[in-house]
Short mmCIF file of C-alpha atoms in Angstrom, two decimals:
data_model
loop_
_atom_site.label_atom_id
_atom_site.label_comp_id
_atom_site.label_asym_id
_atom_site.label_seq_id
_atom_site.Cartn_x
_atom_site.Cartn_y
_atom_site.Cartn_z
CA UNK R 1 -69.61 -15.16 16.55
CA UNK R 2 -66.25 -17.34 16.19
CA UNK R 3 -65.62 -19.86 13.63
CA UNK R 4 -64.96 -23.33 15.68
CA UNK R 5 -62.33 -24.64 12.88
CA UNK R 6 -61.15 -21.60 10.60
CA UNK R 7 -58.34 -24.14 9.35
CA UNK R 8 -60.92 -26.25 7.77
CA UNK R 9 -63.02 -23.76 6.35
CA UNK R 10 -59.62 -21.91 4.72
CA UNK R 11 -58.64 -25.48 3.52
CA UNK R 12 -62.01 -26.07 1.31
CA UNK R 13 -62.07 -22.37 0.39
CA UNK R 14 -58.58 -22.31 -1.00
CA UNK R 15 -59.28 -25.11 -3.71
CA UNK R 16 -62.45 -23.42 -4.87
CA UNK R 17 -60.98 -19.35 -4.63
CA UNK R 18 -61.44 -18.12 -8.09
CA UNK R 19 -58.16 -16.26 -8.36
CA UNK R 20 -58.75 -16.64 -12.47
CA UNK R 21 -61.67 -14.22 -12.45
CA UNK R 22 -59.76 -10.99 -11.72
CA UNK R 23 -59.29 -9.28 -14.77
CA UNK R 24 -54.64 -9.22 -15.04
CA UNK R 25 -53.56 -6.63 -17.11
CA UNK R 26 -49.43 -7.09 -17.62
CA UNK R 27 -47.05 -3.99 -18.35
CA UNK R 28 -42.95 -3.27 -18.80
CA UNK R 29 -41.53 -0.50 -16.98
CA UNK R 30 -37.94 0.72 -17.24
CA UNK R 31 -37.45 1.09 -13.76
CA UNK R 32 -36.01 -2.25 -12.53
CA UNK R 33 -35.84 -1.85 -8.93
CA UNK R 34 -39.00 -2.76 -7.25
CA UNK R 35 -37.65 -0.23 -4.13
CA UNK R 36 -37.49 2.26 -6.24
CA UNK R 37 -40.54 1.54 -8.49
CA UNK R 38 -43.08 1.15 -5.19
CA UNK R 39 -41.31 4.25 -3.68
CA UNK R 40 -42.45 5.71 -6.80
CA UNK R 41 -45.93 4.53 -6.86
CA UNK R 42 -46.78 5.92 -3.21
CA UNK R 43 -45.65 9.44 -4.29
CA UNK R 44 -47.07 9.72 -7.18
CA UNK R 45 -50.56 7.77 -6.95
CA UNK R 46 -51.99 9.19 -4.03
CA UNK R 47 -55.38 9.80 -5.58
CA UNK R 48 -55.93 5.80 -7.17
CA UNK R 49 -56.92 3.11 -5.36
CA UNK R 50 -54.76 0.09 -4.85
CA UNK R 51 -53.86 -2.39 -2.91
CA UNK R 52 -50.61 -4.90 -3.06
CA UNK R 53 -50.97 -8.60 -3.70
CA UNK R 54 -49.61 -11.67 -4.50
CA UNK R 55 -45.81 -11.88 -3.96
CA UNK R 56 -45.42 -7.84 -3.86
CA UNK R 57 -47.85 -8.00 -0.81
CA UNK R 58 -45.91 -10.94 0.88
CA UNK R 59 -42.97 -9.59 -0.07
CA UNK R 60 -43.67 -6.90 3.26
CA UNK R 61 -45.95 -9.11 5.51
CA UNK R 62 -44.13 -11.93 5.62
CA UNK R 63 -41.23 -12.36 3.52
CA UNK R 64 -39.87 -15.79 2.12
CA UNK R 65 -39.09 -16.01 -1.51
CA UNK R 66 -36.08 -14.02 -2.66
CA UNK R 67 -35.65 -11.86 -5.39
CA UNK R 68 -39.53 -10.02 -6.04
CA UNK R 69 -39.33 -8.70 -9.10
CA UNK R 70 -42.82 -8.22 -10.04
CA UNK R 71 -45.04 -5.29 -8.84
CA UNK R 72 -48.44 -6.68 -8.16
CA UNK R 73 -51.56 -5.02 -7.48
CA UNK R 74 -55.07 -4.85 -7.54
CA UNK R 75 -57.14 -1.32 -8.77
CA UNK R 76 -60.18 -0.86 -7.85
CA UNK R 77 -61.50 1.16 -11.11
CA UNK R 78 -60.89 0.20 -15.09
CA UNK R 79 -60.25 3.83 -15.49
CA UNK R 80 -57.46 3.62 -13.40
CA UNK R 81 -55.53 1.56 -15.59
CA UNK R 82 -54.69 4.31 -18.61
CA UNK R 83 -53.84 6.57 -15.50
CA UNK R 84 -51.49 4.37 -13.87
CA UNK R 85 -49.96 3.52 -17.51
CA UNK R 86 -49.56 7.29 -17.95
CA UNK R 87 -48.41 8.37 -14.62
CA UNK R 88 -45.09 5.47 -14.77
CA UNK R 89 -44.70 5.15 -18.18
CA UNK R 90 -45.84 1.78 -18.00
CA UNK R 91 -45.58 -0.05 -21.32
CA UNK R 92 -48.39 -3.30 -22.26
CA UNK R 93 -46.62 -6.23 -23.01
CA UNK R 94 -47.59 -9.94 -23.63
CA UNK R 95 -44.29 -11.63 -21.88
CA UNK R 96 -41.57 -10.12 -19.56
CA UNK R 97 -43.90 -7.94 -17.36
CA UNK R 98 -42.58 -6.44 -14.25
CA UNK R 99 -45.85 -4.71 -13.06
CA UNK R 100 -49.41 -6.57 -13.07
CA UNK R 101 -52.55 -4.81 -12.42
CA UNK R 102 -55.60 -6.83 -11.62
CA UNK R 103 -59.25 -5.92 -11.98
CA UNK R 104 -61.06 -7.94 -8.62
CA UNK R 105 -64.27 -9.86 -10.17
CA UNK R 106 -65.08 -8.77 -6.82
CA UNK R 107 -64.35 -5.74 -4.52
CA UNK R 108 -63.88 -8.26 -1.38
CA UNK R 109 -60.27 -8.15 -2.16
CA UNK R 110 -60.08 -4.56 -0.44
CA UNK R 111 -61.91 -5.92 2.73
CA UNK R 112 -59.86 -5.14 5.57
CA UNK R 113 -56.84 -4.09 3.97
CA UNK R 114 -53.58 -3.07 6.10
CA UNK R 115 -51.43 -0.85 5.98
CA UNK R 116 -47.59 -1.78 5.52
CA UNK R 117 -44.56 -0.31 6.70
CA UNK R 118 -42.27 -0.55 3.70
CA UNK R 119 -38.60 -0.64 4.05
CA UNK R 120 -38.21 3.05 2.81
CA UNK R 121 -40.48 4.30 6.08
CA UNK R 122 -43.85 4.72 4.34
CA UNK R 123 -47.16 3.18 4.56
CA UNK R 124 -48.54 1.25 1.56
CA UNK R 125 -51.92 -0.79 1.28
CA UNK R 126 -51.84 -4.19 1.06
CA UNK R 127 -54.36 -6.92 1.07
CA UNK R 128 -56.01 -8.94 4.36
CA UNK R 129 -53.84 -11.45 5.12
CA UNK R 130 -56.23 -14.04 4.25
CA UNK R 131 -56.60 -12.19 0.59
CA UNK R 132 -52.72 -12.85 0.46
CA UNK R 133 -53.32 -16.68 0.97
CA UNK R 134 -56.07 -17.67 -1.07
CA UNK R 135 -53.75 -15.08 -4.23
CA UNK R 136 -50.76 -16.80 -3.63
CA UNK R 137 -51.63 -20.44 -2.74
CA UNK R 138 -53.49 -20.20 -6.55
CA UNK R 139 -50.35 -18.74 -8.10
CA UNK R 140 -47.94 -21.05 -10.04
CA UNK R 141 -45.04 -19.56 -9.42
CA UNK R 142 -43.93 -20.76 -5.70
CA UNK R 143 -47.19 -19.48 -4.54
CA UNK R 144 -48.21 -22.57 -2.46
CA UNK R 145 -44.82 -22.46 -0.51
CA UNK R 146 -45.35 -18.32 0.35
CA UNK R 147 -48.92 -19.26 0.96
CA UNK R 148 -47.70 -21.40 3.59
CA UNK R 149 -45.26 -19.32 4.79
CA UNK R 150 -47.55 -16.52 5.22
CA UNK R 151 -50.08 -18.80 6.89
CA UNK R 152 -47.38 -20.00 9.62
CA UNK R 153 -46.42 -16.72 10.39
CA UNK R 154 -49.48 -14.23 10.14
CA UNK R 155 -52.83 -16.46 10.35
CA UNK R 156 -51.66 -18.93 13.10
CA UNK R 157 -53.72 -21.74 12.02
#
């Protein structure tokens, strides 16, 4: 089975995604190189479940806005989040985050999720490429013109 217009059907999905419902948890850490800081999460969270998103995620698929200075990703369990805060010394914080960990209302968001070559030589999980979209084309913060971006170069319709 093949959709017939998967350009339409992306176009009413994306006003009605509801991005809102994930659960965002927002943390400082003291290491302000995102390199250095997603380096750090592949060797040391090897047994958690994650998956990039948002800007993080386009950041590697299909890169466009400068200057990523966020670490975004979705967990898949609660738990996870006092063992991530633990493991990187994350610290909770109301404004200024560098790190956001989201809760999925639904565990969708790990449907086919790739894996990423990052620029250090090591695979990381990231989102579908359609997950990307619909998280960044609801995001504020230049999201729409990344969405787009990403959509140009990676979904080809």
């Amino acid at each position: 089975m093949a959709l017939k217009n998967p350009n339409r059907l992306l176009e009413a999905w994306k006003q009605t995604y509801p991005t809102y419902e994930s659960k965002k948890f927002t943390f400082f850490s003291f290491e302000q190189n995102n390199t250095k800081l997603l380096s750090s999460v592949l060797e040391r969270a090897e047994d958690l479940s994650f998956a990039l998103s948002f800007f993080s995620g386009a950041d590697l698929v299909a890169p466009f806005i400068r200057g990523v200075t966020k670490l975004q990703l979705y967990i898949k369990q609660p738990s996870d989040i006092e063992r991530f805060k633990k493991l990187f010394d994350f610290q909770e914080v109301a404004n200024g985050a560098n790190v956001e960990l989201y809760i999925p209302y639904d565990e969708g968001v790990f449907y086919q999720t790739q894996k990423i070559t990052t620029p250090f030589g090591k695979d990381i999980p990231v989102v579908s490429n359609i997950q990307l979209y619909m998280d960044l084309f609801n995001n504020p913060a230049r999201g729409v013109e990344q969405a787009e971006h990403l959509r140009e170069l990676k979904l080809g319709f």
